[in-house]
Short mmCIF file of C-alpha atoms in Angstrom, two decimals:
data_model
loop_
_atom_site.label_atom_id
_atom_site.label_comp_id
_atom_site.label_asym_id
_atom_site.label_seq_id
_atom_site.Cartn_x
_atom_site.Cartn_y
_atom_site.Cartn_z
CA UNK A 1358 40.73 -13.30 -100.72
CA UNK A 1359 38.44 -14.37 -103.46
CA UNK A 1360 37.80 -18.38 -103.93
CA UNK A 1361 36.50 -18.54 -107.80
CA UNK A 1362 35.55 -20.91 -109.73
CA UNK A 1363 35.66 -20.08 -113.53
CA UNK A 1364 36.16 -16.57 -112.31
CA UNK A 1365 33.56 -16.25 -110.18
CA UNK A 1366 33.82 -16.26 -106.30
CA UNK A 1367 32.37 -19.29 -105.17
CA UNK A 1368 29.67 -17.76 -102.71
CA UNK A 1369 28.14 -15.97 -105.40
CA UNK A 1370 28.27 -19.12 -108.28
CA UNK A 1371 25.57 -21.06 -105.54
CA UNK A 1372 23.54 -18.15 -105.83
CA UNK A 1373 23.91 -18.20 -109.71
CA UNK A 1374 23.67 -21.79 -110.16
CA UNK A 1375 20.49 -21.96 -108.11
CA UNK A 1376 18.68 -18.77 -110.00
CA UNK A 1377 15.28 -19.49 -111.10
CA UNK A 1378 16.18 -17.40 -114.26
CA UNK A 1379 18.58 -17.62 -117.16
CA UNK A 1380 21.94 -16.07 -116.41
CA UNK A 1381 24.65 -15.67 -117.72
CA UNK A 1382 28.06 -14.18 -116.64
CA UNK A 1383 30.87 -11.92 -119.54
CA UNK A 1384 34.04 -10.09 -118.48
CA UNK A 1385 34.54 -6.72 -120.38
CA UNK A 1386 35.53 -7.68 -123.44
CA UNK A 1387 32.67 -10.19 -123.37
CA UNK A 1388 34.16 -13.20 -123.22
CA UNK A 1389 31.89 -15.81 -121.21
CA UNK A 1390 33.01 -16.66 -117.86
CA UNK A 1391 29.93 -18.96 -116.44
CA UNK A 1392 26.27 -19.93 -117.13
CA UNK A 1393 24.15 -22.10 -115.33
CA UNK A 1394 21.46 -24.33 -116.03
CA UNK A 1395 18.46 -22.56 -116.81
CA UNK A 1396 20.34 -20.58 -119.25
CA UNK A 1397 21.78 -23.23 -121.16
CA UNK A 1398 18.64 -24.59 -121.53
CA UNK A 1399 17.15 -21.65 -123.08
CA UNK A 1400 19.73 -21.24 -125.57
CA UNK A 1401 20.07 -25.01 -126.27
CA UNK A 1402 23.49 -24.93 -125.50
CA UNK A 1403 26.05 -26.81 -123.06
CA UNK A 1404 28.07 -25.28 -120.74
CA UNK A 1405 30.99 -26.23 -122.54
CA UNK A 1406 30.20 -25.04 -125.40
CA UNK A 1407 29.65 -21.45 -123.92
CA UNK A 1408 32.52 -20.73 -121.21
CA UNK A 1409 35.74 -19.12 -122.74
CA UNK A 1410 33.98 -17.85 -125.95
CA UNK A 1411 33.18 -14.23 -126.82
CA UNK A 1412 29.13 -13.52 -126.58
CA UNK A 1413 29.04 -12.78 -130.17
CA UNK A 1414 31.20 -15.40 -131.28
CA UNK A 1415 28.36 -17.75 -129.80
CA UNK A 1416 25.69 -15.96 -130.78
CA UNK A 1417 26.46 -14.22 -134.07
CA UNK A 1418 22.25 -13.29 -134.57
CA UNK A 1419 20.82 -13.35 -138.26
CA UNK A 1420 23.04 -10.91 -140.94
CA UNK A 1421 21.65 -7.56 -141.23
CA UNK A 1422 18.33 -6.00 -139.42
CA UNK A 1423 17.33 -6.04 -136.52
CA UNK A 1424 19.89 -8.28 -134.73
CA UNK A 1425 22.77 -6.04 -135.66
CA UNK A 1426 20.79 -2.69 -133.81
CA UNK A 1427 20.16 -5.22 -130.41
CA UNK A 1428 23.91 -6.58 -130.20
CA UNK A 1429 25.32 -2.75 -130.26
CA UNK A 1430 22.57 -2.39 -127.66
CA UNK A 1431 23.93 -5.29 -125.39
CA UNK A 1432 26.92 -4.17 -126.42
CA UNK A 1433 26.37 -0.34 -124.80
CA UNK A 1434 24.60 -1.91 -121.96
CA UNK A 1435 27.40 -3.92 -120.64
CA UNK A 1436 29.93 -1.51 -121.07
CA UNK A 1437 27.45 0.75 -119.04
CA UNK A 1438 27.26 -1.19 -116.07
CA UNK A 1439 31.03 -1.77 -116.53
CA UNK A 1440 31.29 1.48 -116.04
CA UNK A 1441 29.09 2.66 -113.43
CA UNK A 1442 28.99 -0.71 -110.99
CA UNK A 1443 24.69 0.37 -111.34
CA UNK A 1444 22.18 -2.77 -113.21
CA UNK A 1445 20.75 -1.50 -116.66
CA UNK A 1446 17.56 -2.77 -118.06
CA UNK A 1447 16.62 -3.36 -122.01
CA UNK A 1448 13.58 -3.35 -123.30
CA UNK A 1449 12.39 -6.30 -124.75
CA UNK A 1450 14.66 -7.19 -127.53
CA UNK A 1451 14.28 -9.57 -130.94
CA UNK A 1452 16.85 -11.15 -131.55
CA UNK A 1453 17.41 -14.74 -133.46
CA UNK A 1454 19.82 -17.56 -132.47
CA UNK A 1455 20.37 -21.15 -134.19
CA UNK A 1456 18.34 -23.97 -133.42
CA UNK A 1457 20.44 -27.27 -132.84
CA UNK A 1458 19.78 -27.48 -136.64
CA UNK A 1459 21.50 -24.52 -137.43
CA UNK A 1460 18.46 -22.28 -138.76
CA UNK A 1461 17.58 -19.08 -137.09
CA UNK A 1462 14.35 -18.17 -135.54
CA UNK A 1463 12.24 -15.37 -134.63
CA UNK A 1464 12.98 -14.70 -130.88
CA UNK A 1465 12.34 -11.84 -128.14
CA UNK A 1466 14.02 -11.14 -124.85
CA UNK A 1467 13.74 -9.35 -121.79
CA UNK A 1468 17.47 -8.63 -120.87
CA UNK A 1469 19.19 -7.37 -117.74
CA UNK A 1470 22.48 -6.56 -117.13
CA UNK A 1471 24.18 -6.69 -113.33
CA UNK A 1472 27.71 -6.12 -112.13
CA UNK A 1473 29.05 -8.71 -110.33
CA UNK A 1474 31.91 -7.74 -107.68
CA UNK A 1475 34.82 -9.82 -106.24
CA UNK A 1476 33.53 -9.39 -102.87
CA UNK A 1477 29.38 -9.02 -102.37
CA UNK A 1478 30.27 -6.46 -99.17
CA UNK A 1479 32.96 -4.13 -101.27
CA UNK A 1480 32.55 -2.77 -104.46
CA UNK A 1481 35.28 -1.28 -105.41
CA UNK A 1482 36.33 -4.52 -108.01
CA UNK A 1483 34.22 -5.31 -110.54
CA UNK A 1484 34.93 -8.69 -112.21
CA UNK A 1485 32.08 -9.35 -114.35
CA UNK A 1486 28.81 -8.45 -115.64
CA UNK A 1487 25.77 -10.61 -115.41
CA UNK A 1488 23.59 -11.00 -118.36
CA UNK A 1489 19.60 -12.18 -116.56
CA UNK A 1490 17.55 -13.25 -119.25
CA UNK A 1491 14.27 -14.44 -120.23
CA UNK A 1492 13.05 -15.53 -123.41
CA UNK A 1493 9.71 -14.16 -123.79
CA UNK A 1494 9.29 -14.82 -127.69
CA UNK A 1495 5.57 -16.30 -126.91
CA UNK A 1496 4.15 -13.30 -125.00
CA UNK A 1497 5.75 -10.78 -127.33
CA UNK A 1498 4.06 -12.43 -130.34
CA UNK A 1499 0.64 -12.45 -129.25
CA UNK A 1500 0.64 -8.69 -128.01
CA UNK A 1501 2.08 -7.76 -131.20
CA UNK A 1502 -0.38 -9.53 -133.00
CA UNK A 1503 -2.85 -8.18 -130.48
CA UNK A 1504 -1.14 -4.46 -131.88
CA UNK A 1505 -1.73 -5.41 -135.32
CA UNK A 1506 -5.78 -6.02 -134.37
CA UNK A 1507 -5.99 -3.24 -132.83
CA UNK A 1508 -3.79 -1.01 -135.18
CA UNK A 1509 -6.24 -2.83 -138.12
CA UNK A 1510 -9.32 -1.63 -136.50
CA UNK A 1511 -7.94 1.47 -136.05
CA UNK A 1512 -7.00 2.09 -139.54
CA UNK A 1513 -10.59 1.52 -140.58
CA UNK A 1514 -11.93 3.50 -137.64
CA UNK A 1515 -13.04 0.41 -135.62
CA UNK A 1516 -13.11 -0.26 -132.24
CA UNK A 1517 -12.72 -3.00 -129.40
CA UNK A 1518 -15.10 -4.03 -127.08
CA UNK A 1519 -16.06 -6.69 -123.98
CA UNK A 1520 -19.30 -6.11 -122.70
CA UNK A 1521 -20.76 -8.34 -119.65
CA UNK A 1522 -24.42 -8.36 -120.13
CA UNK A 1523 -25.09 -9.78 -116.19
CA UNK A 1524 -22.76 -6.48 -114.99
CA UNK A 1525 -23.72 -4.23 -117.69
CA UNK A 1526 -19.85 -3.50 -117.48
CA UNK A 1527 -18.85 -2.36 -121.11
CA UNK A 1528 -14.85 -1.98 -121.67
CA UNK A 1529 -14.29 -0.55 -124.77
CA UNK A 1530 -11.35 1.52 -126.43
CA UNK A 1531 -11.83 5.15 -125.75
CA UNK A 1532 -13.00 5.76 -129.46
CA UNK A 1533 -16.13 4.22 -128.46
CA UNK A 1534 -17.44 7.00 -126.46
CA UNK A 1535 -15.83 9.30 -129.27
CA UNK A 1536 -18.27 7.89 -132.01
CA UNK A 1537 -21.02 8.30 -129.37
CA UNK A 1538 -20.65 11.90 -128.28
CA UNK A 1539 -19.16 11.21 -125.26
CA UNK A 1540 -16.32 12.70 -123.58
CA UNK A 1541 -13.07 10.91 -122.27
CA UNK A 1542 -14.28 9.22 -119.27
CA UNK A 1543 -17.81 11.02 -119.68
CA UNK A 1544 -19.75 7.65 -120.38
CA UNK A 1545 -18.83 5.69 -117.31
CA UNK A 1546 -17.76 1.98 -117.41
CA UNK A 1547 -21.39 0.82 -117.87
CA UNK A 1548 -23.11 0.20 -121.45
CA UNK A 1549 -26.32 2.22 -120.05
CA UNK A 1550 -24.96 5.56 -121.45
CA UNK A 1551 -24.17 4.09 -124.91
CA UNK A 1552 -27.33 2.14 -124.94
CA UNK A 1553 -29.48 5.53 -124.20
CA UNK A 1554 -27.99 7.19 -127.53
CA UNK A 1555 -28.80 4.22 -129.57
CA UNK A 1556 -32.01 4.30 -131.62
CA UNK A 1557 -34.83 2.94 -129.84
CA UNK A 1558 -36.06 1.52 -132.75
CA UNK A 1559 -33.03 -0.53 -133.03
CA UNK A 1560 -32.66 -1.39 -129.69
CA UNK A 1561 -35.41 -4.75 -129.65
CA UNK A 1562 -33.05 -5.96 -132.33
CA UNK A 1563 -29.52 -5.49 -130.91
CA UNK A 1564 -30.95 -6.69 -127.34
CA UNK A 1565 -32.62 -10.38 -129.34
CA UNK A 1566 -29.24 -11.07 -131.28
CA UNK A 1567 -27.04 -10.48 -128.32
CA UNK A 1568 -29.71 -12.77 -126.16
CA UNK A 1569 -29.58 -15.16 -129.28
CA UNK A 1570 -25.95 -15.35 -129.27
CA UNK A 1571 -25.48 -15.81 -125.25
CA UNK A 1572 -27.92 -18.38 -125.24
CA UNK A 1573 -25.85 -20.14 -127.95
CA UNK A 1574 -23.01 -20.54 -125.83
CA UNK A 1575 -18.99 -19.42 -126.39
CA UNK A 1576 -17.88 -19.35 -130.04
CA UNK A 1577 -21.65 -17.80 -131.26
CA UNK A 1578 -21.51 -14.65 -133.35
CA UNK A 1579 -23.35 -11.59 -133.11
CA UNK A 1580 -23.54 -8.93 -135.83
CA UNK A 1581 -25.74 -5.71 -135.83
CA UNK A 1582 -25.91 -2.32 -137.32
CA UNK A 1583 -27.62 0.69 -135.41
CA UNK A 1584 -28.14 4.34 -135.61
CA UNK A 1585 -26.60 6.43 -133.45
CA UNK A 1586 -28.45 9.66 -131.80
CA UNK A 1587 -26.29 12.58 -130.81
CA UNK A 1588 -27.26 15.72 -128.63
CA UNK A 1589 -26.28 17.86 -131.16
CA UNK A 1590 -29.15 15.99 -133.51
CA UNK A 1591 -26.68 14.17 -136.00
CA UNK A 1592 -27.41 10.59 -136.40
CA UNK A 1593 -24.35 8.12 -137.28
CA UNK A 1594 -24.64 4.66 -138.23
CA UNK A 1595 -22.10 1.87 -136.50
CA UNK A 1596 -22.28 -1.86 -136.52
CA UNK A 1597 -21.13 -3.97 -134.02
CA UNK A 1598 -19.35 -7.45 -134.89
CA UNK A 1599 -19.28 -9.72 -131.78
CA UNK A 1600 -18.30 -12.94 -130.60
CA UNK A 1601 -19.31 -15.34 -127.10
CA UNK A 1602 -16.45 -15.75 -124.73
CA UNK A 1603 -15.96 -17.40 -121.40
CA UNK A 1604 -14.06 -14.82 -119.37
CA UNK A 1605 -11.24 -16.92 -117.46
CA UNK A 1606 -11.93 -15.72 -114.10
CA UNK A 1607 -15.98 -15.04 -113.50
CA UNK A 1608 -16.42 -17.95 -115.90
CA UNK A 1609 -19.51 -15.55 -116.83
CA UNK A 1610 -19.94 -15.54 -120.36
CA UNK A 1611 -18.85 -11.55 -122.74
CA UNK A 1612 -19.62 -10.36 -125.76
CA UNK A 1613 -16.49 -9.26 -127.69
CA UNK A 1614 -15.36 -7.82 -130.50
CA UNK A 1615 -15.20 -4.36 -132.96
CA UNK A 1616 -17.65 -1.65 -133.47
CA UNK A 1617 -17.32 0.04 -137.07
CA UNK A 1618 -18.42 3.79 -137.92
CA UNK A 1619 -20.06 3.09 -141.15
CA UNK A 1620 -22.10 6.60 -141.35
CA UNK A 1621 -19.84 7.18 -144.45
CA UNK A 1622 -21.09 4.17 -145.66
CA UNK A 1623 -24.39 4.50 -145.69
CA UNK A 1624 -24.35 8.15 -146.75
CA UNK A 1625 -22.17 6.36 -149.87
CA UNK A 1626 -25.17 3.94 -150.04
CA UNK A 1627 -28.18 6.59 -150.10
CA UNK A 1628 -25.99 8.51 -152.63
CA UNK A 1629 -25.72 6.06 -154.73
CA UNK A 1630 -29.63 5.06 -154.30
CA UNK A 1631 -30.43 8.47 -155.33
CA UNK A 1632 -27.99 8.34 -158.67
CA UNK A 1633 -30.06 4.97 -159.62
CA UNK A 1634 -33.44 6.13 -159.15
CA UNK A 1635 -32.21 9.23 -161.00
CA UNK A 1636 -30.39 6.98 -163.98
CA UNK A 1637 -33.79 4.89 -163.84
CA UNK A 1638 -35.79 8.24 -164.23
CA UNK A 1639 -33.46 9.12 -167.16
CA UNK A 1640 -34.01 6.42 -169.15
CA UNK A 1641 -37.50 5.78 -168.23
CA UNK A 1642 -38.21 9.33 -169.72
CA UNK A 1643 -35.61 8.39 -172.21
CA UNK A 1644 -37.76 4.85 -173.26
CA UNK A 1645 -41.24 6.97 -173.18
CA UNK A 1646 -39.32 9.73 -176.04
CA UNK A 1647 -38.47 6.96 -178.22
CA UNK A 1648 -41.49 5.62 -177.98
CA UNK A 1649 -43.43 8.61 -178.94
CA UNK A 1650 -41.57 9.27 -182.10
CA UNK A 1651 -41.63 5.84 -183.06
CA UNK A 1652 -45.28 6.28 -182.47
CA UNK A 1653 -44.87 9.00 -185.28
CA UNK A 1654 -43.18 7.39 -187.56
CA UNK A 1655 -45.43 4.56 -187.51
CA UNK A 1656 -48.50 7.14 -187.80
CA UNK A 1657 -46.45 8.53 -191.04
CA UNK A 1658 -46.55 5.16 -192.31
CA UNK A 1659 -49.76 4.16 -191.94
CA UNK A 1660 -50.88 7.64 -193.98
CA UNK A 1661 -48.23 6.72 -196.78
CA UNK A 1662 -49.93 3.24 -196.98
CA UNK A 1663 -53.13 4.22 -196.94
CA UNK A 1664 -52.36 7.13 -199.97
CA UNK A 1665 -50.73 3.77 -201.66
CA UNK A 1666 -52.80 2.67 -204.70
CA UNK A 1667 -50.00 -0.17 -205.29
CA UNK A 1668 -50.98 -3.13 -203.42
CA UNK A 1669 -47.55 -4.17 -202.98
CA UNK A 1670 -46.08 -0.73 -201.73
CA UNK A 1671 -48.72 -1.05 -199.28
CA UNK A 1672 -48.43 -4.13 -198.10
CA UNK A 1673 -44.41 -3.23 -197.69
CA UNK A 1674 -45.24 0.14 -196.17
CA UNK A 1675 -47.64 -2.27 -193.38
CA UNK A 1676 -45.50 -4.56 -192.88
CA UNK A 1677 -42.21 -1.90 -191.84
CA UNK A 1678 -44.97 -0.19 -189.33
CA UNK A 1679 -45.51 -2.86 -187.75
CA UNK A 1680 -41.70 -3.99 -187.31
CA UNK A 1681 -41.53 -0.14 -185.90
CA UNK A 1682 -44.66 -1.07 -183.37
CA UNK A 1683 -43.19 -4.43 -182.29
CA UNK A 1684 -39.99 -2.00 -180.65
CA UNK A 1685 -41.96 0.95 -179.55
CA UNK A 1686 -44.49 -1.14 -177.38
CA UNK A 1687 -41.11 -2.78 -175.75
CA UNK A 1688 -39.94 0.86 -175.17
CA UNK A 1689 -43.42 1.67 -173.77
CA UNK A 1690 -43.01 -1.56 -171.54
CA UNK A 1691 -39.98 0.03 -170.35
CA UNK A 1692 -41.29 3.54 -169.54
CA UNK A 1693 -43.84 1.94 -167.10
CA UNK A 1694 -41.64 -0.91 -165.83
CA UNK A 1695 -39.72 -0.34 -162.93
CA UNK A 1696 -36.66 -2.49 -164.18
CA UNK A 1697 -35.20 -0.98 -167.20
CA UNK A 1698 -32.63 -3.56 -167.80
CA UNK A 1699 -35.57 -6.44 -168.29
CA UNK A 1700 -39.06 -7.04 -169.83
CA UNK A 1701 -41.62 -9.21 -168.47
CA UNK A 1702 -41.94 -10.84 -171.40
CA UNK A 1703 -45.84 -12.54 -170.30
CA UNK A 1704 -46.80 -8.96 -169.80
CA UNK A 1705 -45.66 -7.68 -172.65
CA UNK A 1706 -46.43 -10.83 -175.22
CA UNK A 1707 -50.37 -9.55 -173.52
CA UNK A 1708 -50.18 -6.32 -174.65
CA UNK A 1709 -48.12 -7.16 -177.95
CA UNK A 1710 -50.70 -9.80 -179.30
CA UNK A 1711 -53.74 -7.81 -178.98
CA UNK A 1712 -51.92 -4.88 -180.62
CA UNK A 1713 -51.37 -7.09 -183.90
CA UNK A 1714 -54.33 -8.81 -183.47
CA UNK A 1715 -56.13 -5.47 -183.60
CA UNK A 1716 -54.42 -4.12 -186.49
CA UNK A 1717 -53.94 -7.14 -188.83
CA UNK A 1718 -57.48 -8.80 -188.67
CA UNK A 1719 -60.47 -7.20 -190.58
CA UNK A 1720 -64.09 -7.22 -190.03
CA UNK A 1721 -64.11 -9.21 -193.09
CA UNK A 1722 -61.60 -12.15 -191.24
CA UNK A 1723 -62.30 -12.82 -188.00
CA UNK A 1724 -58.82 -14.58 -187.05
CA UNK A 1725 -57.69 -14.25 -183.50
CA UNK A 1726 -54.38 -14.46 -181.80
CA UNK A 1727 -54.36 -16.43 -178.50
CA UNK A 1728 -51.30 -16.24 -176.40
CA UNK A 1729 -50.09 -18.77 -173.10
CA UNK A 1730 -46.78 -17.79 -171.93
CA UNK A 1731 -44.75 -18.27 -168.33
CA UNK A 1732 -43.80 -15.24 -166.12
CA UNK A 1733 -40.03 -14.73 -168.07
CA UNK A 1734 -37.96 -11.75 -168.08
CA UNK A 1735 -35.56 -11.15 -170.24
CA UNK A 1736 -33.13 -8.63 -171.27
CA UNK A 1737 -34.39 -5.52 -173.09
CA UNK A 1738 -32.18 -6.26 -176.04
CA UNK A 1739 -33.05 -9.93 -176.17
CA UNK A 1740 -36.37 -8.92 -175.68
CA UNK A 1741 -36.68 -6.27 -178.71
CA UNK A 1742 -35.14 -9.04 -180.68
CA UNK A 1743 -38.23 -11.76 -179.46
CA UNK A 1744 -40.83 -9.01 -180.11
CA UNK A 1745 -39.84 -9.06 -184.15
CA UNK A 1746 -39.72 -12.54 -184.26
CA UNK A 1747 -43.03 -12.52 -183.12
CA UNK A 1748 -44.55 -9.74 -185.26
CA UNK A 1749 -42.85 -11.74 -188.38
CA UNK A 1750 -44.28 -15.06 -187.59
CA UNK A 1751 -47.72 -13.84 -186.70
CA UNK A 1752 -48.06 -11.32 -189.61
CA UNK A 1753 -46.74 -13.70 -191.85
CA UNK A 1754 -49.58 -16.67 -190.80
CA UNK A 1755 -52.79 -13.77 -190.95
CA UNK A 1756 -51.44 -13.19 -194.59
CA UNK A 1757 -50.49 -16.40 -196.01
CA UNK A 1758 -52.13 -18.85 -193.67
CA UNK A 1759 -55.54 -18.89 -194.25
CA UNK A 1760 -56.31 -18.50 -197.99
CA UNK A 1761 -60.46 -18.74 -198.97
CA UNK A 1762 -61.15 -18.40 -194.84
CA UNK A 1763 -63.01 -15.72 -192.82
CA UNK A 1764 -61.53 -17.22 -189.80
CA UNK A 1765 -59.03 -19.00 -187.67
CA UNK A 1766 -55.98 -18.93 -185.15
CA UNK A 1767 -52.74 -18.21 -184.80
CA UNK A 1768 -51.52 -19.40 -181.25
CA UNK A 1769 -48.22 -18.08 -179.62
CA UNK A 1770 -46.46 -20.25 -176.64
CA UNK A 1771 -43.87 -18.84 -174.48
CA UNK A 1772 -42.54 -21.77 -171.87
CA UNK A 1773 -39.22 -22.53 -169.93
CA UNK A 1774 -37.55 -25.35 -168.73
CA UNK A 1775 -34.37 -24.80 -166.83
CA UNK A 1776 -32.57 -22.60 -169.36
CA UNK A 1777 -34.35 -23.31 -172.20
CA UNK A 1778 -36.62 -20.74 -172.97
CA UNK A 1779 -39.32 -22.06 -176.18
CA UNK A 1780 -41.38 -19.84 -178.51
CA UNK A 1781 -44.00 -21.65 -179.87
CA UNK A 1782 -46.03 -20.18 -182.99
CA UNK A 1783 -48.75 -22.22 -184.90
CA UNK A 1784 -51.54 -21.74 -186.52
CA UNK A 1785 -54.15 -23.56 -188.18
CA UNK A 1786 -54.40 -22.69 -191.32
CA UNK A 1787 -53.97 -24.10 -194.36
CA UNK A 1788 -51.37 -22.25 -196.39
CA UNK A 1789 -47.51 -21.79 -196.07
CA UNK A 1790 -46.46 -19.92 -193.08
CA UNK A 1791 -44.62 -16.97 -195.27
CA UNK A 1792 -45.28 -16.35 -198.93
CA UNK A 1793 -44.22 -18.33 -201.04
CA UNK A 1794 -42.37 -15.92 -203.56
CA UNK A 1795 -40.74 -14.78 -200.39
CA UNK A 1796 -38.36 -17.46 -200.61
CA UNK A 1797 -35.72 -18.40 -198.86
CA UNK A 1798 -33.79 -14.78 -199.89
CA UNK A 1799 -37.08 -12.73 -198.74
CA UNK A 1800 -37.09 -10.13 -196.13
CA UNK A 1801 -39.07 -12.06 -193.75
CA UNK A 1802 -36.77 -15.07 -193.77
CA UNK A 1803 -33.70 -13.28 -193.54
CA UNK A 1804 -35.43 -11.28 -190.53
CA UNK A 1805 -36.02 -14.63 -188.46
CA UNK A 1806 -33.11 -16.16 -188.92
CA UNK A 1807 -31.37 -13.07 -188.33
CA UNK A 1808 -33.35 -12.70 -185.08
CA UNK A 1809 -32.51 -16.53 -184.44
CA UNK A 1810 -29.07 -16.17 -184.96
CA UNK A 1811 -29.31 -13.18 -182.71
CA UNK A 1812 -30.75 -15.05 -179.83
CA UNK A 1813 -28.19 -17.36 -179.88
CA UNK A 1814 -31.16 -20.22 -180.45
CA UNK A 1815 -32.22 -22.86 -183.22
CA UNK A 1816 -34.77 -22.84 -185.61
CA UNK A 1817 -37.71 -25.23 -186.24
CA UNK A 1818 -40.70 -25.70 -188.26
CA UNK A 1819 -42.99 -28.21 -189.34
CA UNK A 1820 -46.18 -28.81 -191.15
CA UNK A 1821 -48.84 -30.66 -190.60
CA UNK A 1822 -52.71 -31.43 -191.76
CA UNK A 1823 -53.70 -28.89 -188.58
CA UNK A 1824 -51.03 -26.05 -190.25
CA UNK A 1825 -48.09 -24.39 -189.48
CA UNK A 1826 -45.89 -24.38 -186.52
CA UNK A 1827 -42.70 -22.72 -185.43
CA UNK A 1828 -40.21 -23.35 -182.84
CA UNK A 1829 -37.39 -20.93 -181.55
CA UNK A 1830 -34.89 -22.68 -178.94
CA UNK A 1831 -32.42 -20.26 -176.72
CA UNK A 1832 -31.05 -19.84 -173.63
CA UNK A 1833 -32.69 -17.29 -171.10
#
């Protein structure tokens, strides 16, 4: 004779009341007959508001997804044990039920279904099915976002790792052994074997970072690359990205974290090394062309002026060679540089100043070109740009500078200050710096301010009983 109490026999509701776990008992068509404690609880619910109302009806689960595919599976699973009087066991399950607020939220179960029989010693009457469950949405999160790591490292061919440097023990996910030529299970649980097939040359490294990093204590990082040395002679480059950890139970202190194969890395690296020593190669032979025909042309010129007998076609044919010269010693600058993209422009400004000083001054005028300027590089096109400003203002002070004199200076200053970068020509002379026919329409003004503009700079110039001076202003 049963004695129930909201359908279930009293003998066995002291055993359900008193359950350490959630449960929670439905008839067939899943109407709630009981739950006790622990299970209201979990679901935030009161008894009251559970007994005599269908599962579902309770616990409707967020529209669409996922929660429709588990209720058809609790659905299958208590019509199962229904059926056969045997338990059935779910996987863990997501599924989302209201806060007090009313708002769903992300939540995973372990679920098991039980039959429940009006008397424990027959079972040939089944009244009801219990539902056992445990709400195990904090586990499940962390080992699927322990999945996602791993599935991340996997994606980019990485791979875990805890090593314990007082043990030597070295747990590691089996593509470890993989990248280092090992066999499944070949390698043995120690690091010895994967140490032996790292480069000895790297080895002092790895060994002082990982040493640096222990004795920095938990929360330290350690990160290393190293070659790799196979038995069939292939070398592969991985690096290892590690940090300190207190392992819970030996309270000892682990190195964890990823190794990365990054051989096709590297190779991408060297490959790309190659192509820019090749490109610089290129246009180093490229810069060394130019500068041989603009060599020529300036040779051409200098016959045509020579076979001049107008003064004034030769002084225009001189003047255009060396506007040619000012670019082809920046080209030859280039050809022996090892940075094509820059000039040093001290280095050049030597080279450039004895050039014109050489082939403006006569024996007859003894005029001399001194030059101070700061170590400043600056781009080749910049550069090219500076170099004609420079040929215009010194050319222009031997030839209109010093009228009735043998002799004198023209002195070029190249300085920095921050950004600023200051070109400095003066001379001491005692005529205008240009000619004065030139005038403010004449090639040699409209070439510096041209060049100015160019730069991006300002312009200045002043006179003074000492002569001439000239300031550029631009940015570097």
């Amino acid at each position: 004779m049963k004695d129930t109490k909201n359908g279930l026999p009293q003998i066995q509701r002291q055993f359900f009341e008193s359950s350490p776990f959630g449960k929670m008992a439905v008839t067939s068509d899943l109407r709630i007959i009981d739950a006790n404690h622990n299970y209201c609880q979990m679901v935030q619910r009161s008894r009251e508001e559970l007994i005599g109302r269908k599962l579902f009806t309770v616990f409707p689960g967020a529209p669409g997804g996922a929660d429709e595919e588990t209720g058809a599976r609790i659905r299958a699973s208590i019509a199962k044990v229904f059926e056969t009087g045997i338990p059935d066991e779910l996987p863990v399950q997501k599924y989302e039920i209201t806060d007090p607020d009313g708002t769903f939220r992300e939540r995973y179960w372990s679920v098991t279904h039980a039959p429940i029989f009006a008397d424990p010693d027959r079972r040939d009457e089944l009244i009801g099915v219990y539902q056992l469950a445990n709400e195990v949405t904090a586990a499940e999160l962390v080992r699927r976002r322990t999945d996602a790591q791993v599935r991340a490292a996997d994606s980019i061919h990485a791979s875990q790792f805890d090593y314990d440097p007082v043990t030597d023990d070295f747990r590691r996910s089996p593509r470890v052994d993989a990248m280092f030529g090992y066999a499944p299970g070949e390698a043995g649980p120690k690091a010895e074997a994967l140490f032996a097939r790292m480069d000895p040359n790297d080895l002092p490294t790895i060994r002082a970072t990982i040493d640096r990093a222990l004795a920095e204590g938990p929360g330290s990082l350690a990160r290393f690359d190293y070659r790799i040395l196979l038995p069939d002679g292939q070398t592969r480059w991985a690096t290892a990205r590690g940090e300190i950890v207190r392992d819970p139970s030996s309270q000892s202190l682990h190195l964890v974290g990823v190794i990365l194969d990054i051989t096709d890395l590297k190779q991408r690296e060297e490959d790309l090394r190659a192509a820019v020593e090749q490109r610089d190669l290129l246009i180093a032979e490229v810069n060394h062309r130019v500068k041989n025909s603009l060599q020529l042309v300036t040779s051409i010129l200098m016959l045509e002026s020579r076979a001049a007998t107008d003064p004034a076609t030769r002084s225009v044919l001189m003047s255009a060679t060396g506007r040619i010269q000012a670019i082809a010693t920046i080209h030859a600058t280039l050809y022996q540089d090892n940075d094509v993209s820059a000039v040093q422009l001290d280095t050049y400004l030597a080279r450039f100043c004895q050039h014109l000083e050489r082939s403006v001054a006569s024996s007859e005028r003894r005029i001399a070109v001194h030059l101070r300027a700061e170590p400043i590089r600056l781009a080749t096109d910049r550069a090219i740009t500076l170099s004609l400003l420079v040929n215009e203002l010194v050319t222009n002070a031997f030839k209109h500078a010093f009228h009735g004199r043998d002799q004198g200076a023209v002195h070029v200053t190249l300085s920095k200050t921050g950004q600023d970068v200051v070109l400095e020509v003066r001379d001491d002379g005692n005529g205008p710096a240009e000619d004065p026919k030139d005038g403010e329409g004449g090639l040699g003004t409209r070439l510096i301010s041209g060049g100015v503009a160019q730069l991006g700079g300002r312009l200045e110039q002043t006179r003074s009983p000492d002569g001439w001076t000239t300031r550029i202003h631009f940015d570097a």
